Coordinates of C-alpha atoms and ligand atoms in Angstrom, one line a residue:
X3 CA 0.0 0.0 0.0
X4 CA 1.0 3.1 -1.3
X5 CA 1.5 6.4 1.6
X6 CA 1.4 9.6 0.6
X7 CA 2.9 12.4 2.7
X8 CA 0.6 15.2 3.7
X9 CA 2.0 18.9 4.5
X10 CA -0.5 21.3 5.9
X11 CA -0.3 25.0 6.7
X12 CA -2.4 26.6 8.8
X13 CA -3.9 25.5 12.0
X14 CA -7.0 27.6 12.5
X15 CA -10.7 26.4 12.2
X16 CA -9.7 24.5 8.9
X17 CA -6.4 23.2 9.7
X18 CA -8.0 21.6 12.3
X19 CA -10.4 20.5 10.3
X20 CA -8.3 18.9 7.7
X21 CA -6.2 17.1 10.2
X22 CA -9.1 15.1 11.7
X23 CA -10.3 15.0 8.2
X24 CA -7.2 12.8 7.1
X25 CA -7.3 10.8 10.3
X26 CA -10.8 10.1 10.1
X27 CA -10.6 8.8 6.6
X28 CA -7.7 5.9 7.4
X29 CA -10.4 4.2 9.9
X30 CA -13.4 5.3 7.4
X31 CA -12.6 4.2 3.7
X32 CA -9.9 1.1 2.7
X33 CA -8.2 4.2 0.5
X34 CA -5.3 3.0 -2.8
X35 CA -3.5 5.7 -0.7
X36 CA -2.6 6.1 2.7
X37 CA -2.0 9.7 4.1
X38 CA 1.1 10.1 6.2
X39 CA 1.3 13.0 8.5
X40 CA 4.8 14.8 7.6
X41 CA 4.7 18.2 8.6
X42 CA 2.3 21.2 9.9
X43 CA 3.3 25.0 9.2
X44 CA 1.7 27.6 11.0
X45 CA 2.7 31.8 10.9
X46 CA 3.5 31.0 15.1
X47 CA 6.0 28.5 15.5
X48 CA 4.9 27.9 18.8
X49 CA 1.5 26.6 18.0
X50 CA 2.4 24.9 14.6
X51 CA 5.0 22.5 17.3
X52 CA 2.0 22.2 19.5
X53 CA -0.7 21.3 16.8
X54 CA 1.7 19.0 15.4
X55 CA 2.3 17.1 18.5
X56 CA -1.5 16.9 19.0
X57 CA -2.5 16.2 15.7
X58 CA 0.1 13.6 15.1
X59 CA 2.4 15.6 12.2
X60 CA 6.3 14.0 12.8
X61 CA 7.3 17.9 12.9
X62 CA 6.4 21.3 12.0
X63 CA 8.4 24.1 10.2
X64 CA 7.6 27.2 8.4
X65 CA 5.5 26.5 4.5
X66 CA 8.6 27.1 2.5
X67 CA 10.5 24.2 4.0
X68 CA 7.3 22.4 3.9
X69 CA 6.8 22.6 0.1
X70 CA 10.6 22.2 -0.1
X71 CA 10.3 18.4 2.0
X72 CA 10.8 16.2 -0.7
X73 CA 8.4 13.5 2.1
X74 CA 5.4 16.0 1.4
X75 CA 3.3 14.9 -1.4
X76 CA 0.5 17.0 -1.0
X77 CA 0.2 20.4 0.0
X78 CA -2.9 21.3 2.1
X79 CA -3.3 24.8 2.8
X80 CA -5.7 26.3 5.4
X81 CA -4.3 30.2 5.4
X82 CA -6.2 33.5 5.0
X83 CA -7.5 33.9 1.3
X84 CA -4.6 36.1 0.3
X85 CA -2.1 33.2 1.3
X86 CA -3.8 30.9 -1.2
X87 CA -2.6 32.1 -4.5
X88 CA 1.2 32.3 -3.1
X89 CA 1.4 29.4 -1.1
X90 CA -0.1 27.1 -4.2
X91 CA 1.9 28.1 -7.1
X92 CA 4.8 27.2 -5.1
X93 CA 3.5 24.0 -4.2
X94 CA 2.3 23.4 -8.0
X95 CA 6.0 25.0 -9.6
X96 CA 7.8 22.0 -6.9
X97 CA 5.0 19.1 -8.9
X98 CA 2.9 18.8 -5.4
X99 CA -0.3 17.8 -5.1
X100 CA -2.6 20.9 -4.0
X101 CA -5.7 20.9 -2.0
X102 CA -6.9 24.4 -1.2
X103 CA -9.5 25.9 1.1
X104 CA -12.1 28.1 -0.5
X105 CA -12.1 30.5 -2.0
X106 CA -9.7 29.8 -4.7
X107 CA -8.1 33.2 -4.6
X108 CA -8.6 37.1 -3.8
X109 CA -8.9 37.9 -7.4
X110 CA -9.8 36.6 -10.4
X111 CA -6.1 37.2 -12.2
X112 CA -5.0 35.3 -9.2
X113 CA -7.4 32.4 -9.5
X114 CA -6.6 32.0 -13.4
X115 CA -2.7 31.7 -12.9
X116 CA -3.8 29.3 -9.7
X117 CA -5.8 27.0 -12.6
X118 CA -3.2 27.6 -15.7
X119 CA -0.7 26.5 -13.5
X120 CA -2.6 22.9 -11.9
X121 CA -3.3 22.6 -15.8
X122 CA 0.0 23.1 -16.6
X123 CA 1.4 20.8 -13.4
X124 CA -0.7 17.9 -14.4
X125 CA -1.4 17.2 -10.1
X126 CA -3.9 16.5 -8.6
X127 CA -5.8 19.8 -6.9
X128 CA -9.0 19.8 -5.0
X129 CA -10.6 23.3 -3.5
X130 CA -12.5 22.6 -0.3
X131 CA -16.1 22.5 -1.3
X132 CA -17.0 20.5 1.5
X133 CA -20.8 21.1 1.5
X134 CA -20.9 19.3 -1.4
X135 CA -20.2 16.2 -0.3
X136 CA -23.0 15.5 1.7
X137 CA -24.8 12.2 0.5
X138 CA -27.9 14.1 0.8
X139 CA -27.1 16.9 -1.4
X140 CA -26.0 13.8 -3.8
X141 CA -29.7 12.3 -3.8
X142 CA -30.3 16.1 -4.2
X143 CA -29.1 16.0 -7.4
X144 CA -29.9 12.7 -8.3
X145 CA -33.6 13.0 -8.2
X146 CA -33.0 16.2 -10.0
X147 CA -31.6 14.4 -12.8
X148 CA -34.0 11.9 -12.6
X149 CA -36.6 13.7 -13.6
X150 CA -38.4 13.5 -9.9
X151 CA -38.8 17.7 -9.6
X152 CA -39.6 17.8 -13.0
X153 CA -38.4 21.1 -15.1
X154 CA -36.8 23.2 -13.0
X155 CA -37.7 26.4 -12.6
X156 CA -36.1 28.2 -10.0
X157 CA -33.5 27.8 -6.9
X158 CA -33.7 30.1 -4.2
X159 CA -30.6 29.5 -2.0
X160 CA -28.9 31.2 0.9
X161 CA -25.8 31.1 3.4
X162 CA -25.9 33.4 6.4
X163 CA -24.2 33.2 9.3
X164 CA -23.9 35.4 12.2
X165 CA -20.2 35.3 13.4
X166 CA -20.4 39.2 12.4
X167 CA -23.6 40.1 13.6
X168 CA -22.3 43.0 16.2
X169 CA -21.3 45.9 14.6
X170 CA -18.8 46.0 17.3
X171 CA -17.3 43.2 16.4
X172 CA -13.8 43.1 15.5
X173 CA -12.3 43.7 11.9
X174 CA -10.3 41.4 11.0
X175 CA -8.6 39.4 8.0
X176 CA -12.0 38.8 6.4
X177 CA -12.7 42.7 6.3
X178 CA -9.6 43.5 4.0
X179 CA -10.3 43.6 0.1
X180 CA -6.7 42.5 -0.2
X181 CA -6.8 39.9 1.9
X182 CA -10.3 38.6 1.2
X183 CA -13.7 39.1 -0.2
X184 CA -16.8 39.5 1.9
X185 CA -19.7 37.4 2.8
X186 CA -19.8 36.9 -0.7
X187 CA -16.6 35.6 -1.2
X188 CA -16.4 33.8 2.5
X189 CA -19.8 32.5 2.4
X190 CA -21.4 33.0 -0.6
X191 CA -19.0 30.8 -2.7
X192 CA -20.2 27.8 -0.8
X193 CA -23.9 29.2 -2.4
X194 CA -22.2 29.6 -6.2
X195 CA -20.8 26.6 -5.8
X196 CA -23.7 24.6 -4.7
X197 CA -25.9 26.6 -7.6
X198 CA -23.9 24.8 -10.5
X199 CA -23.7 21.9 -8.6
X200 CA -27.4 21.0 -8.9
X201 CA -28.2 23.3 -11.5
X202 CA -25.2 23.7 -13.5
X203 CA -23.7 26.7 -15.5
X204 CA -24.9 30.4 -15.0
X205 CA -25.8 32.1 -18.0
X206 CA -26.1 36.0 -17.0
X207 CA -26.4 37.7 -12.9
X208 CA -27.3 41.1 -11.2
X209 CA -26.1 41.7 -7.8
X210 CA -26.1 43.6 -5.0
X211 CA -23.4 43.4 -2.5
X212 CA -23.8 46.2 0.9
X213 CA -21.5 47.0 3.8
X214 CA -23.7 47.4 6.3
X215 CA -21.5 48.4 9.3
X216 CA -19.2 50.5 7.7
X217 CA -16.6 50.3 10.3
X218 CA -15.4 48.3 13.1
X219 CA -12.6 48.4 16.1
X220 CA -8.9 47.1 15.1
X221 CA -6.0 47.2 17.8
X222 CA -5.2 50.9 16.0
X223 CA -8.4 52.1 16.7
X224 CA -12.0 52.3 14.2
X225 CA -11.2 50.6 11.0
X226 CA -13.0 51.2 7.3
X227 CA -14.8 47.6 6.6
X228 CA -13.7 47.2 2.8
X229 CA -16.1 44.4 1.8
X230 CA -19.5 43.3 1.6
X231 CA -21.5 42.1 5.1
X232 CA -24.3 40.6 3.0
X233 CA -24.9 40.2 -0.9
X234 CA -28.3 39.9 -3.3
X235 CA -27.9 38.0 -6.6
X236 CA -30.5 37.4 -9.2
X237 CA -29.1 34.4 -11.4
X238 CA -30.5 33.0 -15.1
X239 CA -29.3 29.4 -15.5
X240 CA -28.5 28.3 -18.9
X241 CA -30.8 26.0 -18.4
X242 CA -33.8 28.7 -18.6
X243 CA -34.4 28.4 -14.5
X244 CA -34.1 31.7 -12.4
X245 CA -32.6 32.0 -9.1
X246 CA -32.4 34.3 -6.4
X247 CA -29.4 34.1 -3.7
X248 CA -28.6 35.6 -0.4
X249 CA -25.2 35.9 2.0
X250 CA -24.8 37.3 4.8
X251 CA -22.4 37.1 7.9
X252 CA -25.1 39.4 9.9
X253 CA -27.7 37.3 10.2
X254 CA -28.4 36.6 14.2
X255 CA -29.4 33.2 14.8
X256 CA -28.2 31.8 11.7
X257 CA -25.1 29.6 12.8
X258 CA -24.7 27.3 9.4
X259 CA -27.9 27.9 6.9
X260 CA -27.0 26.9 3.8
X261 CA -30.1 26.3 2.4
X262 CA -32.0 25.9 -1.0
X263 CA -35.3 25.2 -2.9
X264 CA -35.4 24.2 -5.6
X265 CA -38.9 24.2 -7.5
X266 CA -39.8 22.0 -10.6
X267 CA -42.7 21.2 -12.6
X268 CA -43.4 18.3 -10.6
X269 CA -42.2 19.4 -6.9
X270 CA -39.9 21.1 -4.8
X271 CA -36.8 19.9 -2.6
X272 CA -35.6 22.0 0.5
X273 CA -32.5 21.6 2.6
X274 CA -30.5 23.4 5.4
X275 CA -27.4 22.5 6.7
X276 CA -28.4 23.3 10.0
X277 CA -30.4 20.2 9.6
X278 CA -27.8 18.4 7.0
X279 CA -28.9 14.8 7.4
X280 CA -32.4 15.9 6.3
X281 CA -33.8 16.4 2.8
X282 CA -37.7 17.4 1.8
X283 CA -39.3 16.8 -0.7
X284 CA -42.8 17.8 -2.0
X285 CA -44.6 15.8 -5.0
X286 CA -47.6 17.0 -6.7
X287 CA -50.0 15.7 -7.4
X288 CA -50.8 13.9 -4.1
X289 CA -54.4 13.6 -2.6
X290 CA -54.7 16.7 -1.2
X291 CA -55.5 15.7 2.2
X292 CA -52.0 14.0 2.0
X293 CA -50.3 16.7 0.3
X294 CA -46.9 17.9 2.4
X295 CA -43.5 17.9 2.4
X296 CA -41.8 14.4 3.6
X297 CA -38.6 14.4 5.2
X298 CA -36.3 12.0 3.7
X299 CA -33.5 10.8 6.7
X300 CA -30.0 9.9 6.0
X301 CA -29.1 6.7 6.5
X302 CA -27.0 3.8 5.6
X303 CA -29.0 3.3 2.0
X304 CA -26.4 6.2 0.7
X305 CA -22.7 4.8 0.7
X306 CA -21.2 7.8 2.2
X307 CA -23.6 7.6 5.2
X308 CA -22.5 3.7 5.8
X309 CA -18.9 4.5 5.6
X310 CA -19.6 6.4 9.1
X311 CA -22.4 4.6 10.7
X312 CA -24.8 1.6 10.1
X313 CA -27.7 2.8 11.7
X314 CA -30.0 5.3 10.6
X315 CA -31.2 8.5 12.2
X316 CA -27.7 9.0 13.8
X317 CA -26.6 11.4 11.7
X318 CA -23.5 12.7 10.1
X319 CA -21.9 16.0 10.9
X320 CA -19.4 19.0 9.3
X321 CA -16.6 17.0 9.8
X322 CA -17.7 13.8 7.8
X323 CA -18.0 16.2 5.0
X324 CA -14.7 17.3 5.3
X325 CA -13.5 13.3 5.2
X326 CA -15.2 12.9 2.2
X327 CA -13.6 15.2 0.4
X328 CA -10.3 13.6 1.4
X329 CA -11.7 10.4 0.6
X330 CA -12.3 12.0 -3.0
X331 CA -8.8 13.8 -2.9
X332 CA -7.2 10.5 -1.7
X333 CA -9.1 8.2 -4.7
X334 CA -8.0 11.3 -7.5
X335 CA -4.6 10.4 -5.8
X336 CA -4.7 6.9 -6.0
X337 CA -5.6 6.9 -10.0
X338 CA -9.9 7.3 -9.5
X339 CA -11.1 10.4 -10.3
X340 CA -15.0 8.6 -10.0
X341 CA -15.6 10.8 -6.2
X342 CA -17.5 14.3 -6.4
X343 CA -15.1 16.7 -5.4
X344 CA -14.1 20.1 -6.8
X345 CA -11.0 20.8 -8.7
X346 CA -9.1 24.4 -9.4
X347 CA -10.8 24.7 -12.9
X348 CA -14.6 24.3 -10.9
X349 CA -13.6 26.6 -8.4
X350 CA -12.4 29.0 -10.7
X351 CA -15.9 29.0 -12.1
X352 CA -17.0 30.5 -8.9
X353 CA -14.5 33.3 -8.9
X354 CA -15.8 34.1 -12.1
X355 CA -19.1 34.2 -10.8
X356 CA -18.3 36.1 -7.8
X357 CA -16.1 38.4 -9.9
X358 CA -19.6 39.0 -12.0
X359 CA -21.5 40.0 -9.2
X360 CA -18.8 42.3 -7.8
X361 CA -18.9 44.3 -11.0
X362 CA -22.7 44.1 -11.5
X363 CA -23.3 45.3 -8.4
X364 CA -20.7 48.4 -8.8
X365 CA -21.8 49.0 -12.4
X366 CA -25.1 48.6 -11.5
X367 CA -26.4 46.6 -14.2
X368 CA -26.5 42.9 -15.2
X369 CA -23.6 40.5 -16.5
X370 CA -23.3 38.0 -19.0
X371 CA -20.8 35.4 -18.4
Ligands
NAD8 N1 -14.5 24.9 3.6 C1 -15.1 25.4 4.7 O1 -16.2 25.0 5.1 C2 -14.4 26.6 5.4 C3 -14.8 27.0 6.7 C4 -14.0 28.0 7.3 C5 -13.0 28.6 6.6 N2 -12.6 28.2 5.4 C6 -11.5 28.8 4.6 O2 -10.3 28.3 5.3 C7 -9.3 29.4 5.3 C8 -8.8 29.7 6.7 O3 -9.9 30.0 7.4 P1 -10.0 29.8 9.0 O4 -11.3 30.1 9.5 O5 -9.4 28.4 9.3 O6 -9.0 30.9 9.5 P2 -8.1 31.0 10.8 O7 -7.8 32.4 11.0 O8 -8.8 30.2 11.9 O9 -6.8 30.2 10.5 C9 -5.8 30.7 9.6 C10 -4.5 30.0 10.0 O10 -3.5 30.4 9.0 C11 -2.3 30.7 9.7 N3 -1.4 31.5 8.9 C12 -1.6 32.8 8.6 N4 -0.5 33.3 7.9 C13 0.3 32.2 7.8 C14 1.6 32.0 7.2 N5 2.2 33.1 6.6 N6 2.2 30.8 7.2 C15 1.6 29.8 7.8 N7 0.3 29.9 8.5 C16 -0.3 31.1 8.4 C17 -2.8 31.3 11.0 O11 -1.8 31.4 12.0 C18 -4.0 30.4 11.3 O12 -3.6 29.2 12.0 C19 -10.0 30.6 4.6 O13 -9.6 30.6 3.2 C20 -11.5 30.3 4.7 O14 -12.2 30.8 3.6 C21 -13.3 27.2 4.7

């Protein structure tokens, strides 16, 4: 059995993440590819040793002499959003394997030399799209193409969260255009994303992104917020269905809702990932006095759901996402490129989209892509 030595920078909310992600998915999956811990990089020395002695890396370092190991295969990085672009074309010009947190870059210049240059490597690259993942959102889709819904006719979809809700709160990385994006680009990629996932392409948008607290406290004192709090986008699929999308980081009360509807001819499917082992479904045409919504329960039927648990009703959480994407990124690895899982071309398809909206909403007008 193949190993395949694993680098990751970064040990915030997603490094974490992707460490139990690669642990959980050696006692999940039998894998062509086994992941082998090499080294974590961090910006504070201090913690990076730490996290790597928790987490079970054989050392840490700083992400230069990472990419430089000749043990690390693939290159996980779990920075800010204006660390992606550098930190992966190093990784691709050494022949590494990339797999990126989202969003794929700042800009849209960045995100196209990030794709020429996985094009150009020949690696293996994945963008982490975790939502995706989700068996349900794969029966989602499924009875979509099916034919279950019908012809679709429109997908109303939001992300809001609330980790920004007080206008006191502080500004951080996330508030910098430099550094990042905005709602849009923090939360409402996952939304883009998860559009052309079940819909697929996006023919023409109008948008309208707002800062709504225009500034906020930084250790120098009050600081100018530079990016969007929450965004409106009006979408027409190539497909002929509309769509109408919301972000926001303001939202009080809304921890995780990344939800959708979509409506068809013949019904409508609704799903939150508040409640992400859950999946409803409306069919018309019912006797009226049965007519309703059923909730369909995740359960060992789907694959993905089995891999964790054989019972149903237990439910899988954010962090079984994340290990199927690794599964996926570990297949691709392996030679099987047969797992969902979202690559640097798809994701750049989501900066374009985002890059649409930024100059439809400043133009004030509607975009073609
Ligand atoms: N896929 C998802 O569901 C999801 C969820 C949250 C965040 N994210 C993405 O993950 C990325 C990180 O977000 P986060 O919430 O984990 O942020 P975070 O602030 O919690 O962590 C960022 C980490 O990067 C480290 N870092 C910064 N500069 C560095 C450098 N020069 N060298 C090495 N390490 C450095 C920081 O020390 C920190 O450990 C962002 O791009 C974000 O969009 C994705």
């Amino acid at each position: 059995m193949r190993n395949i030595g694993i680098g990751l920078i970064g040990t915030g909310f997603m490094g974490h993440a992707h460490a139990l992600a690669f642990q959980h998915a050696l006692s999940s999956f039998t894998l062509p590819v086994l992941p082998r811990l090499v080294a974590l990089a961090d910006a504070d020395p201090a913690r990076a040793a730490r996290c790597a002695a928790d987490w079970g890396f054989a050392k840490s370092c700083d992400w230069e002499s990472l990419i430089a190991d000749p043990q690390v295969e693939l290159v996980a990085i779990t920075t800010p959003n204006l660390l992606h672009a550098p930190m992966a074309l190093a990784a691709l010009a050494a022949g590494k394997a990339v797999y990126c947190e989202k969003p794929l870059a700042v800009t849209l210049e960045e995100a196209t030399q990030m794709r020429d240059a996985a094009r150009a490597a020949g690696v293996v690259n994945r963008v982490g799209y975790n939502y995706l993942q989700n068996p349900m959102l794969g029966l989602a889709r499924d009875l979509i193409a099916a034919g279950e819904v019908g012809e679709i006719v429109s997908f109303n979809g939001e992300f809001s969260e609330d980790f920004m809700g007080d206008p006191q709160g502080a500004f951080t990385w996330r508030c910098e255009t430099g550094q990042a994006g905005g709602a849009l680009a923090d939360l409402g990629s996952h939304l883009l994303s998860l559009s052309r996932f079940l819909l697929g392409p996006v023919e023409a948008l109008c948008a309208d992104l707002h800062t709504a607290h225009g500034q906020r406290p930084h250790q120098s004192g009050l600081r100018a917020v530079e990016v969007d709090d929450q965004a409106h986008l009006l979408l027409r699929f190539a497909s002929g269905a509309r769509g109408a999308l919301t972000t926001s980081w303001l939202k009080h009360g809304r921890k995780n809702r990344l939800a959708f509807e979509v409506c068809g001819t013949r019904g409508t499917l609704t799903f939150d990932q508040e409640r992400l082992n859950e999946l409803r479904f409306y069919q018309a045409g019912e006797r009226p006095e049965l007519a309703g919504f059923r909730t369909l329960l995740a359960g060992p039927q789907l694959p993905d759901y089995a891999a964790f648990c054989p019972a149903p009703g237990h439910q899988l959480g954010y962090n079984e996402l994340k290990t199927l994407e690794v599964r996926s990124l570990l297949e691709a690895l392996g030679g099987n490129s047969g797992y969902t899982g979202v690559d640097f071309q798809e994701a750049w398809e989501v900066e374009r989209l985002a890059h649409a909206a930024r100059t439809s909403s400043r133009e004030g007008r509607w975009v073609r892509l």
